Coordinates of C-alpha atoms in Angstrom, one line a residue:
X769 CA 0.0 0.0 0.0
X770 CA 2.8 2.4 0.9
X771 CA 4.4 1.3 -2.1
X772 CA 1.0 2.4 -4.4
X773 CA 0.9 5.8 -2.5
X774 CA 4.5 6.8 -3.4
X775 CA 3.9 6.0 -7.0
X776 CA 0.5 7.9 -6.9
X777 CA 2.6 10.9 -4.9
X778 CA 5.5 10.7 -7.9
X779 CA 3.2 10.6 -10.3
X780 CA 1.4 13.7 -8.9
X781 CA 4.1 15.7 -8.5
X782 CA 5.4 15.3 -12.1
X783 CA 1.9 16.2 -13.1
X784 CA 2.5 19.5 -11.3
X785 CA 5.9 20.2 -12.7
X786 CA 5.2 19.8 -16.3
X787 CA 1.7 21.8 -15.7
X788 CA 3.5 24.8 -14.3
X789 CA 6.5 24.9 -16.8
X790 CA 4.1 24.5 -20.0
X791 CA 6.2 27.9 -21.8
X792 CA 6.3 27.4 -25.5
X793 CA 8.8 24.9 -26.1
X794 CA 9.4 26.1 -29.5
X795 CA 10.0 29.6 -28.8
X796 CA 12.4 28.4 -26.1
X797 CA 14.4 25.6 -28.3
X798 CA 14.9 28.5 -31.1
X799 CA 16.5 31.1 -28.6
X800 CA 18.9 27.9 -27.7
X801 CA 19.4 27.5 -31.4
X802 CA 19.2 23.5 -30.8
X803 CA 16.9 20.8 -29.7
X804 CA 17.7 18.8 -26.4
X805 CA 16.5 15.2 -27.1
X806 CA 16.0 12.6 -24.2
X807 CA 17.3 8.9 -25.7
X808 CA 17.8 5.6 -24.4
X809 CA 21.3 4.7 -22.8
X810 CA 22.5 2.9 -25.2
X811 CA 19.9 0.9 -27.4
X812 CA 21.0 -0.5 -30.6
X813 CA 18.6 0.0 -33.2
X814 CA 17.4 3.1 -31.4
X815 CA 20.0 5.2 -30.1
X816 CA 23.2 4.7 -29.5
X817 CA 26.3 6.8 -29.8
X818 CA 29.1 5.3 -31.5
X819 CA 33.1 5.7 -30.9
X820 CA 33.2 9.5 -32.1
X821 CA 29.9 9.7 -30.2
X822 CA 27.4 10.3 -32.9
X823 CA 23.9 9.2 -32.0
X824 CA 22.4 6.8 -33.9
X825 CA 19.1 5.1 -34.2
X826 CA 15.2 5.3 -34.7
X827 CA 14.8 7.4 -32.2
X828 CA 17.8 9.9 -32.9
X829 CA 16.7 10.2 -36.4
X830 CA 12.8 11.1 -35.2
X831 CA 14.8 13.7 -33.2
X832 CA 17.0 14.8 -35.9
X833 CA 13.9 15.0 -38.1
X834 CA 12.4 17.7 -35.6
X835 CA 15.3 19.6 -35.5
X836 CA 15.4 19.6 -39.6
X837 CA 12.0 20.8 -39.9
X838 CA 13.1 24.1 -37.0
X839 CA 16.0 24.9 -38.4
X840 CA 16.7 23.1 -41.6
X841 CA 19.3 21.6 -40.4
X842 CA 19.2 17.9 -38.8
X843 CA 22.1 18.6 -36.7
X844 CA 20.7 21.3 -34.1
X845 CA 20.0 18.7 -31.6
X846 CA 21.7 17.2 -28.5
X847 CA 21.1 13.8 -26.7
X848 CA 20.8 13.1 -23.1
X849 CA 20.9 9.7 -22.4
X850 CA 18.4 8.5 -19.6
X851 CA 17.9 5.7 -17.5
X852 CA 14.0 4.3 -17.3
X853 CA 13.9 5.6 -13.5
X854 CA 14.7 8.8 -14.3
X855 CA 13.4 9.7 -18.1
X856 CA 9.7 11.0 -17.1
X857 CA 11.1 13.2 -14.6
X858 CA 14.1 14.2 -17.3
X859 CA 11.4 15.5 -19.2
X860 CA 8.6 17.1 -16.8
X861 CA 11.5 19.2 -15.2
X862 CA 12.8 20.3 -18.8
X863 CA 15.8 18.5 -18.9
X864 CA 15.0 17.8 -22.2
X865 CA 12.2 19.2 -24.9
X866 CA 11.2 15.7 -26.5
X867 CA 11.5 11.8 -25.0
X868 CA 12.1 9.9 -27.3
X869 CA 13.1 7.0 -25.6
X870 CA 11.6 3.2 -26.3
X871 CA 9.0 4.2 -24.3
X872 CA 5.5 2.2 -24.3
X873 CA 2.1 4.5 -24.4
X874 CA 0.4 2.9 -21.5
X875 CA -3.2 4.7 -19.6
X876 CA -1.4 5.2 -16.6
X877 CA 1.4 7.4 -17.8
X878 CA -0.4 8.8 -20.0
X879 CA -3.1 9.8 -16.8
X880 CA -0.6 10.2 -14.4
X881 CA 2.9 12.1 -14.9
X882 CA 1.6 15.4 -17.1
X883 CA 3.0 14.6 -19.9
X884 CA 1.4 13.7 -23.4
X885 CA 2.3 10.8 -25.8
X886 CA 2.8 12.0 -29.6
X887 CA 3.1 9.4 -31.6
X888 CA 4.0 5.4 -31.6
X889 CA 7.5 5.4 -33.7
X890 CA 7.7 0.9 -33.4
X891 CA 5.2 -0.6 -32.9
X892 CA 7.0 -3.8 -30.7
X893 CA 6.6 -6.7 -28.0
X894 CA 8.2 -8.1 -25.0
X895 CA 10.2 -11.8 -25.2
X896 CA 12.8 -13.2 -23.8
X897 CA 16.7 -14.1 -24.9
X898 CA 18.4 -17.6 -22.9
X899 CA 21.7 -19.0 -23.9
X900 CA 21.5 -21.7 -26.3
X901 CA 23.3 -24.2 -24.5
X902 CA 20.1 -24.1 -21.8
X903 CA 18.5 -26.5 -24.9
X904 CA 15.0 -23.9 -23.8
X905 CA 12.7 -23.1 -27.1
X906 CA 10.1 -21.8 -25.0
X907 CA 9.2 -19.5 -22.5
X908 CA 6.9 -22.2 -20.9
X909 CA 10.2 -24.0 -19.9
X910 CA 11.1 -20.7 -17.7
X911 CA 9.1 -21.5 -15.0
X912 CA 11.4 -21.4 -12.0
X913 CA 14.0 -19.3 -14.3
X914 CA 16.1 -15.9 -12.4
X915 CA 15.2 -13.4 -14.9
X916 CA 17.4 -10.2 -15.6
X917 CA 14.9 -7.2 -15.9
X918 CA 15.6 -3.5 -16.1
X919 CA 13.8 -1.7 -13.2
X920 CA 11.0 1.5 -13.9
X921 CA 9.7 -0.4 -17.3
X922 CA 6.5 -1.9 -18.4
X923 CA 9.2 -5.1 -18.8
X924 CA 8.9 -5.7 -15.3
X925 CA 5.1 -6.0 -14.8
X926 CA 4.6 -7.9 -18.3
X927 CA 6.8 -10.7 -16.8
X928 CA 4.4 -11.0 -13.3
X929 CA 1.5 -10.9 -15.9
X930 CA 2.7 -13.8 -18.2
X931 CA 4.3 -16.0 -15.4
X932 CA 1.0 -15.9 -13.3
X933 CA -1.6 -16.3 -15.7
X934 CA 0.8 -19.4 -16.7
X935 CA 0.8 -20.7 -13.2
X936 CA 4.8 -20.6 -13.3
X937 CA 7.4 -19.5 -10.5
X938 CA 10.3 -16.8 -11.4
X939 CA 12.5 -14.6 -9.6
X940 CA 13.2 -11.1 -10.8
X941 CA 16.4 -9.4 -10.3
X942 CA 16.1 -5.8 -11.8
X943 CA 18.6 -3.1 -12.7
X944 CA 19.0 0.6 -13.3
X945 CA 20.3 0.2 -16.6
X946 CA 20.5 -1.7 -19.8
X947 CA 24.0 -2.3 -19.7
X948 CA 23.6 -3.5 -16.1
X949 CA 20.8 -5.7 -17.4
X950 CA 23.2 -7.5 -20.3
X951 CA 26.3 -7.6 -18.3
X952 CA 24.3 -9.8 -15.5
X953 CA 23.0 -11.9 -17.9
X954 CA 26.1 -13.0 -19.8
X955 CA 27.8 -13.2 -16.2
X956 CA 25.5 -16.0 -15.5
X957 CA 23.8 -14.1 -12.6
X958 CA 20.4 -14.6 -14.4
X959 CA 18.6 -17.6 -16.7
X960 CA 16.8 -15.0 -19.2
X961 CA 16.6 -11.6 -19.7
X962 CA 13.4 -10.1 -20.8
X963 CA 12.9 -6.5 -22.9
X964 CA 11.2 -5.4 -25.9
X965 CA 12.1 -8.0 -29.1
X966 CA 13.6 -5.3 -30.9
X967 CA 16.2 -4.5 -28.2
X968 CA 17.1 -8.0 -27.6
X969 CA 17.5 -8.5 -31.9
X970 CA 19.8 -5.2 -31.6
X971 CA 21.2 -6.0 -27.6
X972 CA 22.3 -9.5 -29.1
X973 CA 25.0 -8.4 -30.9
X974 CA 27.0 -6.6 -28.3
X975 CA 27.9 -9.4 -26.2
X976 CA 30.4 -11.7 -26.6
X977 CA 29.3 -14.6 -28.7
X978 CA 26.1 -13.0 -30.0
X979 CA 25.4 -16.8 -31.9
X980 CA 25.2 -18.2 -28.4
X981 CA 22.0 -16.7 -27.6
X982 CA 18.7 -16.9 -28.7
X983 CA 15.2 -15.0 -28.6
X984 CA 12.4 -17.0 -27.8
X985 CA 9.4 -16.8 -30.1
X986 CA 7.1 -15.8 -27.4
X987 CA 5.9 -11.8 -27.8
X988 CA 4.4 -11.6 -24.8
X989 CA 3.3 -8.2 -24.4
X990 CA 2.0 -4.8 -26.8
X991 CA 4.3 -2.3 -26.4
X992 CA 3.9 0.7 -28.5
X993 CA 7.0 2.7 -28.2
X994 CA 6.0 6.4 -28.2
X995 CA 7.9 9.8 -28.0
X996 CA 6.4 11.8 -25.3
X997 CA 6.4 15.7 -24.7
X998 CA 4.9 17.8 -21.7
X999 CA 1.2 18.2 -20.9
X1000 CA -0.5 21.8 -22.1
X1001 CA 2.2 23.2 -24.9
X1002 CA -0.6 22.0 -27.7
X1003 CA 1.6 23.3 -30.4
X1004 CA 4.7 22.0 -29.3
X1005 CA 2.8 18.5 -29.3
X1006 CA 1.5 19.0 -32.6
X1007 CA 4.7 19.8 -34.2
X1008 CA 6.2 16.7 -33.2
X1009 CA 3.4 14.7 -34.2
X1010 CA 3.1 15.8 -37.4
X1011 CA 6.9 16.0 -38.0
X1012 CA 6.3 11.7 -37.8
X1013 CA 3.1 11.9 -39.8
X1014 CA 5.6 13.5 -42.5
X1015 CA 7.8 10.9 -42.2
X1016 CA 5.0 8.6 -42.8
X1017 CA 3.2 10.2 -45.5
X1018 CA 6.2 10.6 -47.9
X1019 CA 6.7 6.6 -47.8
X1020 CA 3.7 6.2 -48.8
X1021 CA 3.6 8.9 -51.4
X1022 CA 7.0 7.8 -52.6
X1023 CA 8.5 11.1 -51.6
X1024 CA 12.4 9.9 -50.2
X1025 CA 15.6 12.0 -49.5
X1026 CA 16.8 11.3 -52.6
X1027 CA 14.1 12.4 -54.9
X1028 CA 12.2 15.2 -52.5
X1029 CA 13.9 18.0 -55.0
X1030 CA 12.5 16.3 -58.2
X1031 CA 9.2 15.8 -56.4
X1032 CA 8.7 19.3 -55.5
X1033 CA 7.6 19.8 -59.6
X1034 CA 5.0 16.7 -58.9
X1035 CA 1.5 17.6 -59.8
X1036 CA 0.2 15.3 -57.1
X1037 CA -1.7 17.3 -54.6
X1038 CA -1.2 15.7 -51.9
X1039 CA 2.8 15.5 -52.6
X1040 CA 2.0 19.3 -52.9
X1041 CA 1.1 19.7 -49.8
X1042 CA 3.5 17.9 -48.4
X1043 CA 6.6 19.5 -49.6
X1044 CA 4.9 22.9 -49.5
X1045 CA 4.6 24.0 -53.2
X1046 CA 0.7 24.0 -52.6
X1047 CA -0.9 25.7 -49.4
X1048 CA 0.6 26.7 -46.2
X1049 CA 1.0 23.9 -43.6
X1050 CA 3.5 25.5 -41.3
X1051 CA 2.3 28.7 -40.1
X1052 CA -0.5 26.8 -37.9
X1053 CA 2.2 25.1 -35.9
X1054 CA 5.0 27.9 -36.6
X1055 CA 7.0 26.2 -38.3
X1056 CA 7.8 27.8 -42.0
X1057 CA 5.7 25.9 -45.2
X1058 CA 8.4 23.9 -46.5
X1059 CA 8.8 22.3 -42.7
X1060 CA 8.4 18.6 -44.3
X1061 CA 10.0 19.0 -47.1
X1062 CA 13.0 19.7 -44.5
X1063 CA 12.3 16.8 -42.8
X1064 CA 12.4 14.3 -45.6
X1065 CA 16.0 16.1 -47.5
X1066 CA 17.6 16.3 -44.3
X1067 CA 16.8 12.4 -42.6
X1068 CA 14.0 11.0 -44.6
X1069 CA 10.8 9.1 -45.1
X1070 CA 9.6 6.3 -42.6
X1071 CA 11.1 3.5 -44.0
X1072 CA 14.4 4.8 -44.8
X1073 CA 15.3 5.4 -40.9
X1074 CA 14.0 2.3 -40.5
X1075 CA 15.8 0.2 -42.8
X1076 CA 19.3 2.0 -42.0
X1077 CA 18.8 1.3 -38.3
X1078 CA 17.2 -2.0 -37.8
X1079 CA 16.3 -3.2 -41.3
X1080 CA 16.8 -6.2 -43.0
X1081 CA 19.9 -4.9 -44.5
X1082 CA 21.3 -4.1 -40.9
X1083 CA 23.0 -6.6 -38.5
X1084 CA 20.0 -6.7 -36.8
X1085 CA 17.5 -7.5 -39.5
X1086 CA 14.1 -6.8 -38.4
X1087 CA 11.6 -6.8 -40.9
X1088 CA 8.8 -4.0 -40.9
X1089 CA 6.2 -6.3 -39.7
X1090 CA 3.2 -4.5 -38.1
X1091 CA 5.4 -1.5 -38.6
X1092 CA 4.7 -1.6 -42.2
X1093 CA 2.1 0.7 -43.7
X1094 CA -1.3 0.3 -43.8
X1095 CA -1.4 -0.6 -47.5
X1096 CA 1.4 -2.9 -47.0
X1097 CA 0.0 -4.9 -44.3
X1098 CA 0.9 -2.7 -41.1
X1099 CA -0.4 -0.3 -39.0
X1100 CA 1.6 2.3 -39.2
X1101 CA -0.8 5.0 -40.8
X1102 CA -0.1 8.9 -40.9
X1103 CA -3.2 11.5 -40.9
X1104 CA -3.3 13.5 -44.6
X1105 CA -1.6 16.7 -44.4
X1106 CA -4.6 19.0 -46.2

């Protein structure tokens, strides 16, 4: 009970500080002259900096993509890595302008902390990764298993979900970090570890013997991983969100970094719209008309952040799945700029 009221008591004072500090963002991240992004600590796929310390990932590039369509210029942006304990309050205190940070749209954060998911950028599900050498091709055989979980997460109440309405035994030992989280496991100090499938396809290849390990084919879990930004800044909100619906909506037009100067003489009016050749779509949110068109030269449509960062062509190989587009399959689906 004491337990339930601290959370409530957290949760309410987040509230609080992202209500009282609702300022325009934009007005403020264009007097800085950059963007200040909030980022997993080191998820491959996602973000992670590499050995010159450039950022890369899903996530980075959804950030880069905001910063393109302020300043024209995908490289007005800084990273802060966060831990899952400490990201909501990273970004409710103003530690950052946009999380961005494989986080999973759930009722309760949404109701709880003051702050407002935008939009899901993967769509993904929780598993589980054992050595090989266990001879284990199913989480069903994980009853009695120590599992390696990182603490603050949806991660950690999916697990009590699936192993009691299984009727199995576990023990949890839980983390700060990620790299806390991976280290344990490949000590030994833990049978399984259990995250979000796309972070153990990308995770997987950091350790030692990557071949040695395998993900289980359990999903166990909907985890829509959403970028989040603080409660009552409407426009701030609705510049990020439709800074992804860009994204989206040039895929499926056919609209792509490398053709978005060719396309601006389209007669398509929708691909009019877009770039902003037809109409003015930026004012409304403050941004300048040719916003997406900034987007799309400077990082990109949909898919081609996703396949440089965790596509089949990538070590980690994922294919687009449910993350395909609606007329493909998926569910990812933008609203029509018009």
């Amino acid at each position: 009970m004491k337990k339930a009221l601290l959370g409530v008591a957290i949760g309410a004072s987040l509230a609080l500080a992202a209500t009282a500090a609702f300022a325009d963002t934009l007005d403020d991240v264009k007097a800085r002259g950059y963007l200040q992004c909030g980022v997993a600590d080191g998820t491959n796929g996602f973000a992670v900096p590499d050995s010159n310390n450039e950022w890369h990932g899903i996530d980075v590039d959804y950030c880069r993509a905001i910063a393109a369509g302020i300043f024209n210029d995908a490289t007005a942006v800084r990273f802060t890595p966060l831990t899952s304990v400490v990201r909501f309050q990273a970004l409710a205190s103003r530690e950052v302008d946009v999380l961005a940070r494989t986080t999973t749209w759930t009722m309760s954060r949404d109701t709880t902390y003051g702050l407002t998911f935008v939009a899901p950028i993967y769509y993904d599900g929780q598993g589980f990764m054992v050595k090989k050498s266990l001879g284990i091709s199913s989480a069903l055989e994980l009853g009695g298993a120590t599992i390696c979980i990182e603490s603050g997460t949806t991660t950690e109440l999916n697990a009590a979900d699936y192993f009691a309405s299984n009727g199995l035994e576990y023990n949890p030992v839980t983390f700060v970090n990620q790299d806390e989280v991976y280290k344990a496991y490949e000590e030994g100090r833990c049978d399984t570890l259990t995250t979000d499938r796309s972070a153990l396809a990308g995770n997987r290849l950091t350790l030692q013997v990557p071949d040695e390990h395998i993900v289980l084919p359990e999903i166990i879990s909907k985890e829509p991983l959403t970028s989040m930004v603080r409660q009552g800044d409407d426009l701030w909100f609705k510049i990020n969100r439709w800074v992804f619906n860009a994204m989206l909506e040039a895929e499926e037009l056919g609209v792509s970094s490398t053709n978005v100067d060719e396309m601006l003489a389209s007669d398509n009016p929708a691909i009019r719209r877009l770039l902003g050749v037809e109409g003015d779509f930026g004012t409304p949110i403050g941004l300048d008309k040719d916003w997406a068109y900034r987007v799309i030269k400077n990082v990109g449509n949909y898919a081609e952040i996703f396949d440089r960062n965790v596509g089949a062509g990538t070590p980690i190989g994922l294919s687009r799945g449910v993350n395909a587009l609606w007329k493909d399959g998926g569910i990812q689906y933008a609203a029509p700029i018009r």
